[in-house]
Short mmCIF file of C-alpha atoms (C1' of nucleotides) in Angstrom, two decimals:
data_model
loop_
_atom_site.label_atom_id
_atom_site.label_comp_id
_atom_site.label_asym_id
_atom_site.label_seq_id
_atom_site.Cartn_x
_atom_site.Cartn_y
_atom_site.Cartn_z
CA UNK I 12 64.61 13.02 -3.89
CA UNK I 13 61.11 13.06 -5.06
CA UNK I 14 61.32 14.30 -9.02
CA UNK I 15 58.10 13.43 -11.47
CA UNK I 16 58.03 10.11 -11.36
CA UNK I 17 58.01 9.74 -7.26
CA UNK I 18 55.53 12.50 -7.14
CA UNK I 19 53.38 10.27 -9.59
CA UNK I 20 53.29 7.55 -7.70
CA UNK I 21 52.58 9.76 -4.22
CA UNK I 22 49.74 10.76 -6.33
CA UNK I 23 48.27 7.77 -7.84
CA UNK I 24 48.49 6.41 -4.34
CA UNK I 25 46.60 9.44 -3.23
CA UNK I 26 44.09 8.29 -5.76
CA UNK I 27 43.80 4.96 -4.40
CA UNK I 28 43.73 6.19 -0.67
CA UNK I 29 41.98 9.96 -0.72
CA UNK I 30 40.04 10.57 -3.81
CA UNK I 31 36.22 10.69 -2.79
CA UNK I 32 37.03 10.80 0.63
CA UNK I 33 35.48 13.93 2.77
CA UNK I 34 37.83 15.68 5.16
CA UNK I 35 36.48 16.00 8.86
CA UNK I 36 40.09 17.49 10.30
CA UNK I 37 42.98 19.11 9.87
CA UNK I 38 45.66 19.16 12.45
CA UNK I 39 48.64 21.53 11.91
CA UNK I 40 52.11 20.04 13.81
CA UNK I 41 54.56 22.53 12.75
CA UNK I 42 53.32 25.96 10.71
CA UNK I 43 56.11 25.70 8.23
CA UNK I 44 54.24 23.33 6.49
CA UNK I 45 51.89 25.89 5.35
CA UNK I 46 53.77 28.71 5.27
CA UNK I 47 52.47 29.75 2.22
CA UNK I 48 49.29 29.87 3.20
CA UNK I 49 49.23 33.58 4.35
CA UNK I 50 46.50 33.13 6.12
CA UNK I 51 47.76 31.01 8.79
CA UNK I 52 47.83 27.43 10.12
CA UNK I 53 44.45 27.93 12.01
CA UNK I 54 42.52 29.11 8.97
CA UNK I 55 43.83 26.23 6.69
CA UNK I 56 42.73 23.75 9.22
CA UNK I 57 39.20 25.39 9.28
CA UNK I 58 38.88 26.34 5.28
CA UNK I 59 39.36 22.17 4.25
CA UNK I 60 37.45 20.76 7.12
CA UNK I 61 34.10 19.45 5.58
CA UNK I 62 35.20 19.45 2.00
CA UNK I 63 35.54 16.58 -0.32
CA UNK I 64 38.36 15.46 -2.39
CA UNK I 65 37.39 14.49 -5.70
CA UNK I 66 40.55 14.24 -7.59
CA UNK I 67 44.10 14.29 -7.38
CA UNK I 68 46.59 16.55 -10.20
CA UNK I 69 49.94 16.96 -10.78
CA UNK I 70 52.07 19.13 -13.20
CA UNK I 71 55.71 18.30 -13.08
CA UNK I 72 56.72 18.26 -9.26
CA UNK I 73 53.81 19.37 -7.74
CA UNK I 74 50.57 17.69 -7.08
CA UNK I 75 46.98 19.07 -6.16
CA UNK I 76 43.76 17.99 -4.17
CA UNK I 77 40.71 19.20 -6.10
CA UNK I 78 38.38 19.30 -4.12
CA UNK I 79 34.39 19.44 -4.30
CA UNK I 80 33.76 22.99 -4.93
CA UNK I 81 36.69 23.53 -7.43
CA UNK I 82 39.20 24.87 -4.32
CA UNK I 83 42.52 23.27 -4.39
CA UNK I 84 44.59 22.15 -2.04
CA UNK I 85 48.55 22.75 -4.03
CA UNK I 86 51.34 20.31 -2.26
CA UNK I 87 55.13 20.14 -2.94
CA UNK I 88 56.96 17.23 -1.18
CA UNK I 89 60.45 19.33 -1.14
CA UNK I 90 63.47 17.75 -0.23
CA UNK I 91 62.20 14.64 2.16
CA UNK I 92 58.23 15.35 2.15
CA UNK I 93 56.15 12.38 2.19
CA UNK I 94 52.63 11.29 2.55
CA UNK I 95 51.63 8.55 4.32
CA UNK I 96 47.85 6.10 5.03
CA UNK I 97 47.94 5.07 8.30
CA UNK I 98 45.82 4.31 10.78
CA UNK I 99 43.25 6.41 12.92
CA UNK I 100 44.77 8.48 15.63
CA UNK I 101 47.64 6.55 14.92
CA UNK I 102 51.25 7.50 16.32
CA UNK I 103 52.61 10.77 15.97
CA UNK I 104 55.73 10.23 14.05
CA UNK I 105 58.70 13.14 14.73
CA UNK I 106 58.59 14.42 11.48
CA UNK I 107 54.90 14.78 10.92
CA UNK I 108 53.85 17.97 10.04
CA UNK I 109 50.08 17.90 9.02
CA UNK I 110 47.18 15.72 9.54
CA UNK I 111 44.16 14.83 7.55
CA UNK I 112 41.16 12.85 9.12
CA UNK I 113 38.32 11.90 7.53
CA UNK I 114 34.48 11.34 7.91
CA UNK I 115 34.67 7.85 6.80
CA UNK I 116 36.12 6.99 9.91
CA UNK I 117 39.19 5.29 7.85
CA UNK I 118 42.66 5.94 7.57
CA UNK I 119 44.19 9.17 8.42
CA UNK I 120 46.31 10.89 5.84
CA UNK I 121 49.66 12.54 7.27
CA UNK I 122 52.45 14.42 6.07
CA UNK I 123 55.57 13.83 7.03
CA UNK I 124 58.77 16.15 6.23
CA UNK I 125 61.88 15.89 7.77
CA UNK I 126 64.04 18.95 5.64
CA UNK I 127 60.88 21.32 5.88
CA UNK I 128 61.23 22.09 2.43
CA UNK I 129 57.94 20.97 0.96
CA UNK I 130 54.53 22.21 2.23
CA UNK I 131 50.90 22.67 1.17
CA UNK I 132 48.50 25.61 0.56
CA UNK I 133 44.87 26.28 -0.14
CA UNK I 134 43.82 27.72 -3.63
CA UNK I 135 40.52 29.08 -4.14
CA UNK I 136 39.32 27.83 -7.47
CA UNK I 137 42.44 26.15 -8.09
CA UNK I 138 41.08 22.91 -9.27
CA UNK I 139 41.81 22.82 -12.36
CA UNK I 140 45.02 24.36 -12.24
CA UNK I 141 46.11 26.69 -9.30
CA UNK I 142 47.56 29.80 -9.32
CA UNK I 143 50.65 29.83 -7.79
CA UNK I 144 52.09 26.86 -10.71
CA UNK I 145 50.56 29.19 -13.46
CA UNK I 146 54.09 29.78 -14.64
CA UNK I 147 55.17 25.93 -14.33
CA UNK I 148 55.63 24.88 -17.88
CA UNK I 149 54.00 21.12 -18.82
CA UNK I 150 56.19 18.06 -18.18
CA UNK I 151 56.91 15.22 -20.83
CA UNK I 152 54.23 13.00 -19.37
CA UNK I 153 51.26 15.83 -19.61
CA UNK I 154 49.17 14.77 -22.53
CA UNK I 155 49.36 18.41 -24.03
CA UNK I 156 53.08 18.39 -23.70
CA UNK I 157 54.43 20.64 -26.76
CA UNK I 158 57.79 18.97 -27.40
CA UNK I 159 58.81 21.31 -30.17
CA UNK I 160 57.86 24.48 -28.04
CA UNK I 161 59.93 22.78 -25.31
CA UNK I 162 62.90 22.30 -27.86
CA UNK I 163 62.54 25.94 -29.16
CA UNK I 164 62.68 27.20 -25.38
CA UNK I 165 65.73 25.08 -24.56
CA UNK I 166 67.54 26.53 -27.87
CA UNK I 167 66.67 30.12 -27.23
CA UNK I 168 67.69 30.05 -23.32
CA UNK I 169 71.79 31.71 -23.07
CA UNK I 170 73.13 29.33 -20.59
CA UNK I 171 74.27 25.38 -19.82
CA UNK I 172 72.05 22.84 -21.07
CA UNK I 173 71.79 21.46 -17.11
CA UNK I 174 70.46 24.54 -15.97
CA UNK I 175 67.41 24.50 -19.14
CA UNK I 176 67.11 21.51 -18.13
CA UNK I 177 66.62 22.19 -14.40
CA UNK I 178 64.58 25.22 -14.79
CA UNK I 179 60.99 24.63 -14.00
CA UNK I 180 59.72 27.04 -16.66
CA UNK I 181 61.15 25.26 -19.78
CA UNK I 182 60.30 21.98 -18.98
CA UNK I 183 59.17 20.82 -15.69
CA UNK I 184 59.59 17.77 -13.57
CA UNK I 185 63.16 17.18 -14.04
CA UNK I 186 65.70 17.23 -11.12
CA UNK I 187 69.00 16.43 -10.36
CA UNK I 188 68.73 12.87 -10.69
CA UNK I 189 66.87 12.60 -14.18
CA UNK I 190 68.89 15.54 -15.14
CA UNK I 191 72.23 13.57 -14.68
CA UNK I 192 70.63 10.13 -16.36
CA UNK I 193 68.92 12.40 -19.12
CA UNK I 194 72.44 14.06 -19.90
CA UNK I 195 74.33 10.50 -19.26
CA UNK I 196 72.16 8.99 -21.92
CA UNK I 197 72.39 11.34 -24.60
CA UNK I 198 76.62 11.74 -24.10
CA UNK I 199 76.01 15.83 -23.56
CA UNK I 200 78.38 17.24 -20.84
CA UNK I 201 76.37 19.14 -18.11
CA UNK I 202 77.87 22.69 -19.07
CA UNK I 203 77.54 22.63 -23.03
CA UNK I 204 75.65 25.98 -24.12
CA UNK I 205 71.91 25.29 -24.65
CA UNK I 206 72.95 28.36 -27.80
CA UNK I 207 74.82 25.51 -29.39
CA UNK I 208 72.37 22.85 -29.96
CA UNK I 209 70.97 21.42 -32.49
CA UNK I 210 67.04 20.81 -32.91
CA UNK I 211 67.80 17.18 -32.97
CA UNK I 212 70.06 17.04 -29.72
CA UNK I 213 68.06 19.12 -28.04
CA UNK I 214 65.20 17.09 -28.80
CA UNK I 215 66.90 13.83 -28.39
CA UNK I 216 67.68 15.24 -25.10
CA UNK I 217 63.92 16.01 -24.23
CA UNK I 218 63.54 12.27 -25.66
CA UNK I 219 65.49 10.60 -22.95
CA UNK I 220 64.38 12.98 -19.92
CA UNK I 221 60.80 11.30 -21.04
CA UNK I 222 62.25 7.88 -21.15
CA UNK I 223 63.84 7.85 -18.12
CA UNK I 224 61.22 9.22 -15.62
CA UNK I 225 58.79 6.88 -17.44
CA UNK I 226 61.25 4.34 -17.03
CA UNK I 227 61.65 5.20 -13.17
CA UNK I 228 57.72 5.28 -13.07
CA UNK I 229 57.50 1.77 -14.20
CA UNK I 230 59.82 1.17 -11.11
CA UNK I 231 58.14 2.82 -8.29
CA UNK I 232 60.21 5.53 -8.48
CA UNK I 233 63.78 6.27 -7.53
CA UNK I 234 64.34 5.92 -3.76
CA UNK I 235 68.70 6.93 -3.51
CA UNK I 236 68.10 7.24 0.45
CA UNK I 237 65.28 6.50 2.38
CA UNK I 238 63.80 9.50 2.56
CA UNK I 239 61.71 8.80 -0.60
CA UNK I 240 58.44 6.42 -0.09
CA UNK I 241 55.05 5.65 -1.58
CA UNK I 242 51.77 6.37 0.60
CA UNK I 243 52.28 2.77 2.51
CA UNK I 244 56.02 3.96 2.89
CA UNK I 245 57.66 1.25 0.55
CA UNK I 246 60.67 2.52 -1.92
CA UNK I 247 60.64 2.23 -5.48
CA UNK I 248 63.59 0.25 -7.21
CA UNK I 249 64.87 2.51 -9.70
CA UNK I 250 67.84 3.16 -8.01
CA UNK I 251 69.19 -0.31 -9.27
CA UNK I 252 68.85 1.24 -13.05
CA UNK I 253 70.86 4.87 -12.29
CA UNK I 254 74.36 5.30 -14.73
CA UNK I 255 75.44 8.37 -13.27
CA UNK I 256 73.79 9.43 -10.33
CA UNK I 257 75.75 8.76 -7.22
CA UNK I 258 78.35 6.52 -9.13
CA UNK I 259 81.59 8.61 -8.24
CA UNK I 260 84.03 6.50 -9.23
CA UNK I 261 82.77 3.79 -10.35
CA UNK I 262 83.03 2.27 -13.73
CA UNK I 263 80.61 4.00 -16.71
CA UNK I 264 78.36 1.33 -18.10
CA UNK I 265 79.14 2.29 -21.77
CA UNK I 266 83.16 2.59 -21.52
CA UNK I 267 84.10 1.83 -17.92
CA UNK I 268 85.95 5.71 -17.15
CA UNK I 269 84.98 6.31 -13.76
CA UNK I 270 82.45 8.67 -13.31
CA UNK I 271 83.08 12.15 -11.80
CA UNK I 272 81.61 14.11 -9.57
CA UNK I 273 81.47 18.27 -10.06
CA UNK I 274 80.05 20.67 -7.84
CA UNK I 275 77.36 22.52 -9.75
CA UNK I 276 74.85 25.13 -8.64
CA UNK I 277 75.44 24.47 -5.24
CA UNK I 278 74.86 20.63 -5.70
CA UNK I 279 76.50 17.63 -7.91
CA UNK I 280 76.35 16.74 -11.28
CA UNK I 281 77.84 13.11 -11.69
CA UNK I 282 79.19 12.45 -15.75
CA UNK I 283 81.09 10.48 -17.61
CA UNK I 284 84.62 12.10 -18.69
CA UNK I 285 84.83 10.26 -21.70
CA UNK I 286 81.52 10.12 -23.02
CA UNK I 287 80.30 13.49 -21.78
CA UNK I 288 82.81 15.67 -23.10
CA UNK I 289 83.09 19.35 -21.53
CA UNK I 290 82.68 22.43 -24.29
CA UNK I 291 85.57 24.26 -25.12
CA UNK I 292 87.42 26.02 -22.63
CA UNK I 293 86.60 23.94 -19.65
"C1'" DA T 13 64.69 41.00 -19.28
"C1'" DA T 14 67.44 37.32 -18.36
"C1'" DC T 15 70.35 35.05 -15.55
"C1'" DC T 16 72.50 33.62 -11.19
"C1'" DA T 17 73.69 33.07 -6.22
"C1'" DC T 18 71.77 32.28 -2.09
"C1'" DA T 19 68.52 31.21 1.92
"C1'" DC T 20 65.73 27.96 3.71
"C1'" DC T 21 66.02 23.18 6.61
"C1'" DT T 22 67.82 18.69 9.42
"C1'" DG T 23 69.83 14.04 9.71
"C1'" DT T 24 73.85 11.63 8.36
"C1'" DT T 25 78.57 11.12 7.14
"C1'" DC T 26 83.22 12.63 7.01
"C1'" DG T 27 87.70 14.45 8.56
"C1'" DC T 28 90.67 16.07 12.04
"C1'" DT X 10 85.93 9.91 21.15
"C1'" DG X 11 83.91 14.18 19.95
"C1'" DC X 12 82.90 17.97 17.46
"C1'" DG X 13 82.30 20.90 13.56
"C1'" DA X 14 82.06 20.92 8.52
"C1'" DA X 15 80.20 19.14 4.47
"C1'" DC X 16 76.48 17.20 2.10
"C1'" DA X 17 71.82 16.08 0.25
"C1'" DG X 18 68.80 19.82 -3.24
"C1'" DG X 19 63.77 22.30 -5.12
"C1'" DT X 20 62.08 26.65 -5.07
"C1'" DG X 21 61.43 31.61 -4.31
"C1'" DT X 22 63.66 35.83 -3.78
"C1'" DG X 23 66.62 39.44 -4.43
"C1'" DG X 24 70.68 41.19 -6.72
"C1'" DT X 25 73.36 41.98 -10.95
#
DNA sequence: AACCACACCTGTTCGC
DNA sequence: TGCGAACAGGTGTGGT
């Protein structure tokens, strides 16, 4: 599933393959792509066409176009979203859902999304930072990243330390992968009260959240099916390097318990029993 | 105000 | 063999 560190490699290949390049198209295959764009499919078609992208931005999950007159164009890959180089007019793959040519006559850019769950939208004057991701906070790997801020918003939420961990507005980036490796690493079970810890756990947990996305960067990402790619559709390797992600059952690297699987807010969090002991009263 | 459950999706895997 | 259930899960919304 595409976390930070597959969303910054979509966009440094975005950088490679789309920065600079002026958009002569748009094509629209299936509106739920841009369903937050209120003002329809046809009008975001019509409001890119002839603008260029100058940069691409990202702030924890999501990533931005900015684009020659300081508009934005604000994507979020979802569950299974994707984008792809390819080649002009080239096949139209089942799952793509938007089209970008250009006036270079070079590659197309598509989007592809099989669970519908990402999308894109245009912001006016959302270059620099759009609108709509206002109220996402900064992720470990933004330069202005305010670690203690982040530790004193952990401490202060009234809940389990996954959740903080998971919620976009404390510290963004994070999903359920990094979550599980973040909480694996630092021997904190999944439920423990964020009320309950410490400045130096909850900053030694903010510590390991950074080390593994960068970690997972330096790998090309995570790819745990195959629904995860880079922009020439290749899978990172990080995979190889997960502890407790998807390891039901199978030995912990540290002590060798197996690790468990518990359903948690409608998903799974994978843990050592051993090493990730639950509160009290679990 | 803060927190939480749920809807939104579809392809694959699992159990009966 | 076939079919329905379960599963994967990020985000926005609405309810408590």
């Amino acid at each position: 599933m595409p976390e930070l560190p597959e969303v910054e490699v979509v966009r440094r290949g975005l950088t490679a393959h789309a920065a600079g390049r002026r958009i002569s198209g748009v094509q629209v295959f299936h509106d739920r792509a841009v369903r937050r764009h209120i003002e329809g499919p046809a009008d975001f078609q019509a409001v890119l066409t002839g603008h260029r992208i100058d940069e691409l931005r990202r702030r924890g999950k999501y990533l931005w176009f900015a684009l020659d007159d300081g508009d934005a164009v604000l994507a979020h890959l979802g569950m299974s979203g994707q984008f792809r180089v390819g080649t002009p007019g080239g096949a139209v793959h089942p799952h793509l859902r938007v089209r970008f040519t250009f006036d270079d006559g070079g590659p197309d850019l598509d989007f592809l999304d099989q669970r519908t769950f990402g999308g894109m939208q245009f912001v006016p004057g959302g270059a620099e930072l759009p609108d709509p991701i206002a109220h996402i906070a900064l992720d470990p790997l933004d330069p202005d990243f305010d670690r203690d801020l982040t530790i004193a918003r952990l401490r202060a939420k009234r809940t389990e330390v996954k959740r903080a961990l998971l919620d976009q507005t404390v510290v963004s980036g994070v999903g359920n992968i990094y979550a599980d490796e973040s909480l694996w690493r630092v021997k904190l079970h999944y439920a423990r009260p964020t009320g309950g810890l410490t400045k130096a756990v909850a900053g030694g947990l903010l510590n390991a959240a950074t080390e593994v996305m960068q970690d997972a960067l330096a790998a090309g990402g995570t790819s745990f099916d195959s629904l995860y790619v880079n922009v020439n559709g290749e899978s990172g390797y990080f995979d190889r390097s997960l502890h407790a992600y998807g390891r039901e059952n199978e030995p912990c690297d540290r002590c060798g318990t197996p690790i468990r699987r518990d359903p948690f807010m409608n998903r799974s969090s994978f843990f050592c029993p051993v090493c990730q002991r639950p509160p009290r009263g679990r």
